PDB file of C-alpha atoms in Angstrom:
ATOM      1  CA  MET A   1      17.056 -19.258   1.282  1.00 60.00           C
ATOM      2  CA  GLU A   2      16.027 -17.270   4.129  1.00 67.00           C
ATOM      3  CA  THR A   3      14.516 -13.663   3.170  1.00 71.00           C
ATOM      4  CA  LEU A   4      16.002 -10.588   5.076  1.00 84.00           C
ATOM      5  CA  ILE A   5      13.484  -8.278   3.947  1.00 93.00           C
ATOM      6  CA  GLU A   6       9.821  -8.212   3.767  1.00 94.00           C
ATOM      7  CA  PHE A   7       8.063  -5.442   1.553  1.00 96.00           C
ATOM      8  CA  ARG A   8       5.119  -3.457   2.857  1.00 95.00           C
ATOM      9  CA  LEU A   9       3.097  -0.926   0.447  1.00 95.00           C
ATOM     10  CA  ASP A  10       1.053   1.813   1.627  1.00 95.00           C
ATOM     11  CA  ARG A  11      -1.250   2.413  -1.289  1.00 94.00           C
ATOM     12  CA  GLY A  12      -3.023   5.444  -0.097  1.00 93.00           C
ATOM     13  CA  SER A  13       0.519   7.419   0.122  1.00 94.00           C
ATOM     14  CA  GLY A  14       0.917   8.807  -3.288  1.00 95.00           C
ATOM     15  CA  VAL A  15       4.327   7.382  -3.862  1.00 95.00           C
ATOM     16  CA  ALA A  16       4.557   4.838  -6.765  1.00 96.00           C
ATOM     17  CA  MET A  17       4.469   1.484  -5.546  1.00 97.00           C
ATOM     18  CA  TYR A  18       7.745   0.508  -7.312  1.00 97.00           C
ATOM     19  CA  LEU A  19       9.631   3.559  -5.353  1.00 97.00           C
ATOM     20  CA  GLN A  20       8.251   2.260  -2.116  1.00 97.00           C
ATOM     21  CA  LEU A  21      10.018  -1.040  -2.671  1.00 98.00           C
ATOM     22  CA  VAL A  22      13.137   1.048  -4.106  1.00 97.00           C
ATOM     23  CA  HIS A  23      13.090   2.977  -0.920  1.00 97.00           C
ATOM     24  CA  GLN A  24      12.560   0.026   1.498  1.00 96.00           C
ATOM     25  CA  VAL A  25      15.829  -1.742  -0.172  1.00 96.00           C
ATOM     26  CA  ARG A  26      17.716   1.706   0.415  1.00 95.00           C
ATOM     27  CA  HIS A  27      16.632   1.802   4.152  1.00 93.00           C
ATOM     28  CA  ALA A  28      17.610  -1.820   4.719  1.00 93.00           C
ATOM     29  CA  LEU A  29      21.289  -1.040   3.300  1.00 93.00           C
ATOM     30  CA  ARG A  30      21.600   2.110   5.615  1.00 90.00           C
ATOM     31  CA  LEU A  31      20.643   0.168   8.422  1.00 89.00           C
ATOM     32  CA  GLY A  32      22.864  -2.925   7.837  1.00 88.00           C
ATOM     33  CA  VAL A  33      19.739  -5.219   7.477  1.00 91.00           C
ATOM     34  CA  LEU A  34      20.843  -6.147   3.911  1.00 94.00           C
ATOM     35  CA  ARG A  35      24.436  -6.574   3.177  1.00 93.00           C
ATOM     36  CA  PRO A  36      26.323  -7.305   0.269  1.00 95.00           C
ATOM     37  CA  GLY A  37      25.680 -10.953  -1.044  1.00 95.00           C
ATOM     38  CA  ASP A  38      22.322 -11.027   0.427  1.00 96.00           C
ATOM     39  CA  ARG A  39      19.466 -12.279  -2.039  1.00 97.00           C
ATOM     40  CA  LEU A  40      16.244 -10.274  -2.339  1.00 97.00           C
ATOM     41  CA  PRO A  41      12.967 -12.016  -2.646  1.00 97.00           C
ATOM     42  CA  THR A  42      12.211 -13.268  -6.212  1.00 95.00           C
ATOM     43  CA  ALA A  43       9.576 -11.152  -8.158  1.00 96.00           C
ATOM     44  CA  GLY A  44       7.249 -13.807  -7.711  1.00 95.00           C
ATOM     45  CA  GLU A  45       7.463 -13.992  -3.956  1.00 96.00           C
ATOM     46  CA  VAL A  46       6.914 -10.304  -3.716  1.00 97.00           C
ATOM     47  CA  VAL A  47       3.909 -10.617  -6.199  1.00 97.00           C
ATOM     48  CA  ALA A  48       2.628 -13.295  -3.641  1.00 97.00           C
ATOM     49  CA  GLN A  49       3.233 -11.542  -0.818  1.00 96.00           C
ATOM     50  CA  LEU A  50       1.792  -7.950  -2.004  1.00 97.00           C
ATOM     51  CA  ALA A  51      -0.754  -8.685  -4.741  1.00 97.00           C
ATOM     52  CA  ILE A  52       1.117  -6.429  -7.145  1.00 97.00           C
ATOM     53  CA  ASN A  53       1.820  -6.827 -10.843  1.00 97.00           C
ATOM     54  CA  PRO A  54       5.043  -8.315 -11.508  1.00 97.00           C
ATOM     55  CA  ASN A  55       6.396  -5.578 -13.795  1.00 98.00           C
ATOM     56  CA  THR A  56       6.306  -3.400 -10.520  1.00 98.00           C
ATOM     57  CA  VAL A  57       9.013  -5.177  -8.993  1.00 98.00           C
ATOM     58  CA  LEU A  58      11.033  -5.761 -11.830  1.00 97.00           C
ATOM     59  CA  LYS A  59      10.984  -1.840 -12.430  1.00 98.00           C
ATOM     60  CA  ALA A  60      12.136  -1.699  -8.831  1.00 98.00           C
ATOM     61  CA  TYR A  61      14.837  -4.154  -9.031  1.00 98.00           C
ATOM     62  CA  ARG A  62      16.096  -2.501 -12.297  1.00 97.00           C
ATOM     63  CA  GLU A  63      16.206   1.027 -10.530  1.00 98.00           C
ATOM     64  CA  LEU A  64      18.306  -0.549  -7.735  1.00 98.00           C
ATOM     65  CA  GLU A  65      20.456  -2.326 -10.450  1.00 97.00           C
ATOM     66  CA  ARG A  66      20.950   0.968 -12.246  1.00 97.00           C
ATOM     67  CA  GLU A  67      22.216   2.562  -9.047  1.00 96.00           C
ATOM     68  CA  GLY A  68      24.615  -0.170  -8.927  1.00 96.00           C
ATOM     69  CA  LEU A  69      23.100  -1.331  -5.410  1.00 97.00           C
ATOM     70  CA  VAL A  70      21.758  -5.082  -6.632  1.00 98.00           C
ATOM     71  CA  SER A  71      22.549  -7.222  -9.693  1.00 97.00           C
ATOM     72  CA  GLY A  72      20.488  -9.639 -11.301  1.00 95.00           C
ATOM     73  CA  ARG A  73      21.917 -13.318 -11.621  1.00 94.00           C
ATOM     74  CA  PRO A  74      20.199 -15.695 -14.362  1.00 92.00           C
ATOM     75  CA  GLY A  75      18.615 -18.452 -12.269  1.00 91.00           C
ATOM     76  CA  GLN A  76      19.763 -17.263  -8.893  1.00 93.00           C
ATOM     77  CA  GLY A  77      18.030 -14.097  -8.071  1.00 94.00           C
ATOM     78  CA  THR A  78      18.776 -10.629  -7.463  1.00 97.00           C
ATOM     79  CA  PHE A  79      21.688  -9.830  -4.927  1.00 97.00           C
ATOM     80  CA  VAL A  80      23.025  -6.975  -2.674  1.00 97.00           C
ATOM     81  CA  GLU A  81      26.380  -5.680  -4.320  1.00 97.00           C
ATOM     82  CA  ARG A  82      27.026  -2.780  -1.750  1.00 93.00           C
ATOM     83  CA  SER A  83      25.759  -1.210   1.259  1.00 89.00           C
ATOM     84  CA  LEU A  84      24.895   2.362   1.609  1.00 87.00           C
ATOM     85  CA  GLY A  85      25.549   2.762   5.435  1.00 72.00           C
ATOM     86  CA  GLN A  86      28.321   2.825   7.726  1.00 65.00           C
ATOM     87  CA  THR A  87      30.697   5.792   6.689  1.00 60.00           C
ATOM     88  CA  SER A  88      33.516   6.099   8.790  1.00 63.00           C
ATOM     89  CA  MET A  89      34.062   9.146  11.092  1.00 67.00           C
ATOM     90  CA  GLY A  90      36.552  10.570   8.917  1.00 71.00           C
ATOM     91  CA  ASP A  91      34.027  10.495   5.992  1.00 65.00           C
ATOM     92  CA  ARG A  92      31.355  12.086   8.081  1.00 65.00           C
ATOM     93  CA  ALA A  93      34.107  14.859   9.335  1.00 73.00           C
ATOM     94  CA  ARG A  94      34.595  15.657   5.850  1.00 74.00           C
ATOM     95  CA  LEU A  95      31.334  15.712   4.544  1.00 68.00           C
ATOM     96  CA  ARG A  96      30.154  18.022   7.400  1.00 74.00           C
ATOM     97  CA  ALA A  97      33.056  20.461   6.646  1.00 79.00           C
ATOM     98  CA  ASP A  98      32.045  20.396   2.975  1.00 77.00           C
ATOM     99  CA  LEU A  99      28.540  20.953   3.712  1.00 76.00           C
ATOM    100  CA  VAL A 100      29.081  23.814   6.253  1.00 79.00           C
ATOM    101  CA  ARG A 101      31.599  25.557   3.484  1.00 81.00           C
ATOM    102  CA  TRP A 102      28.812  25.136   0.724  1.00 78.00           C
ATOM    103  CA  VAL A 103      26.005  26.656   3.072  1.00 80.00           C
ATOM    104  CA  ARG A 104      28.651  29.711   4.194  1.00 78.00           C
ATOM    105  CA  ASP A 105      29.442  30.454   0.313  1.00 76.00           C
ATOM    106  CA  GLY A 106      25.703  30.112  -0.586  1.00 74.00           C
ATOM    107  CA  ARG A 107      24.937  32.688   2.111  1.00 75.00           C
ATOM    108  CA  ARG A 108      27.588  34.856   1.079  1.00 79.00           C
ATOM    109  CA  ALA A 109      26.319  34.838  -2.394  1.00 74.00           C
ATOM    110  CA  GLY A 110      22.948  35.326  -1.359  1.00 68.00           C
ATOM    111  CA  SER A 111      23.781  38.185   0.701  1.00 58.00           C
ATOM    112  CA  ALA A 112      25.585  40.042  -2.133  1.00 50.00           C
ATOM    113  CA  ARG A 113      22.621  40.095  -4.382  1.00 48.00           C
ATOM    114  CA  ARG A 114      19.818  42.457  -3.590  1.00 48.00           C
ATOM    115  CA  TRP A 115      16.395  40.906  -3.566  1.00 46.00           C
ATOM    116  CA  ARG A 116      13.166  42.654  -3.175  1.00 47.00           C
ATOM    117  CA  SER A 117       9.918  41.548  -2.238  1.00 45.00           C
ATOM    118  CA  PRO A 118       7.144  41.269  -4.310  1.00 49.00           C
ATOM    119  CA  SER A 119       5.419  44.104  -3.174  1.00 51.00           C
ATOM    120  CA  HIS A 120       8.290  46.310  -4.880  1.00 47.00           C
ATOM    121  CA  TRP A 121       8.062  44.426  -8.206  1.00 46.00           C
ATOM    122  CA  PRO A 122       6.313  46.423 -11.025  1.00 49.00           C
ATOM    123  CA  SER A 123       3.071  44.912 -12.041  1.00 48.00           C
ATOM    124  CA  ALA A 124       0.810  45.338 -14.943  1.00 45.00           C
ATOM    125  CA  ARG A 125      -2.040  46.498 -12.695  1.00 46.00           C
ATOM    126  CA  THR A 126      -0.381  49.300 -11.151  1.00 46.00           C
ATOM    127  CA  SER A 127       1.477  50.613 -14.140  1.00 47.00           C
ATOM    128  CA  ARG A 128      -0.116  53.221 -16.299  1.00 51.00           C
ATOM    129  CA  PRO A 129       0.635  54.127 -19.636  1.00 54.00           C
ATOM    130  CA  SER A 130       2.094  57.845 -20.323  1.00 55.00           C
ATOM    131  CA  PRO A 131      -0.951  60.151 -21.257  1.00 59.00           C
ATOM    132  CA  ALA A 132      -0.831  61.191 -24.896  1.00 59.00           C
ATOM    133  CA  PRO A 133       0.847  64.577 -25.766  1.00 61.00           C
ATOM    134  CA  PRO A 134      -1.745  67.044 -26.456  1.00 61.00           C
TER     135      PRO A 134
END
């Protein structure tokens, strides 16, 4: 079976290896490189390609499965269940309108409050105890 995705790792990125795999699958789904029904490489194939622990691959696949993006089929492999990309123009317009409304409401709520800069906040260093009565 043809492999539609070839994983790459940046070991110096500071991002956990399993998350790098998860992000690459998500990205491939958004771009349409992976589609429902496509098989991901087996854990053994990924381990051989990247020289990583099999548990790292299994953890990534479990995360993708938890999100409903893939499902494991015993004896067959891990398969894509749904895509992340290709939203319709109507959906995009609705999302944009919701975002604009959310930002506008947030700005209104923020301008109703009085925020002071930290220079106006009382500080333990500048406050002095009241003098004791004579």
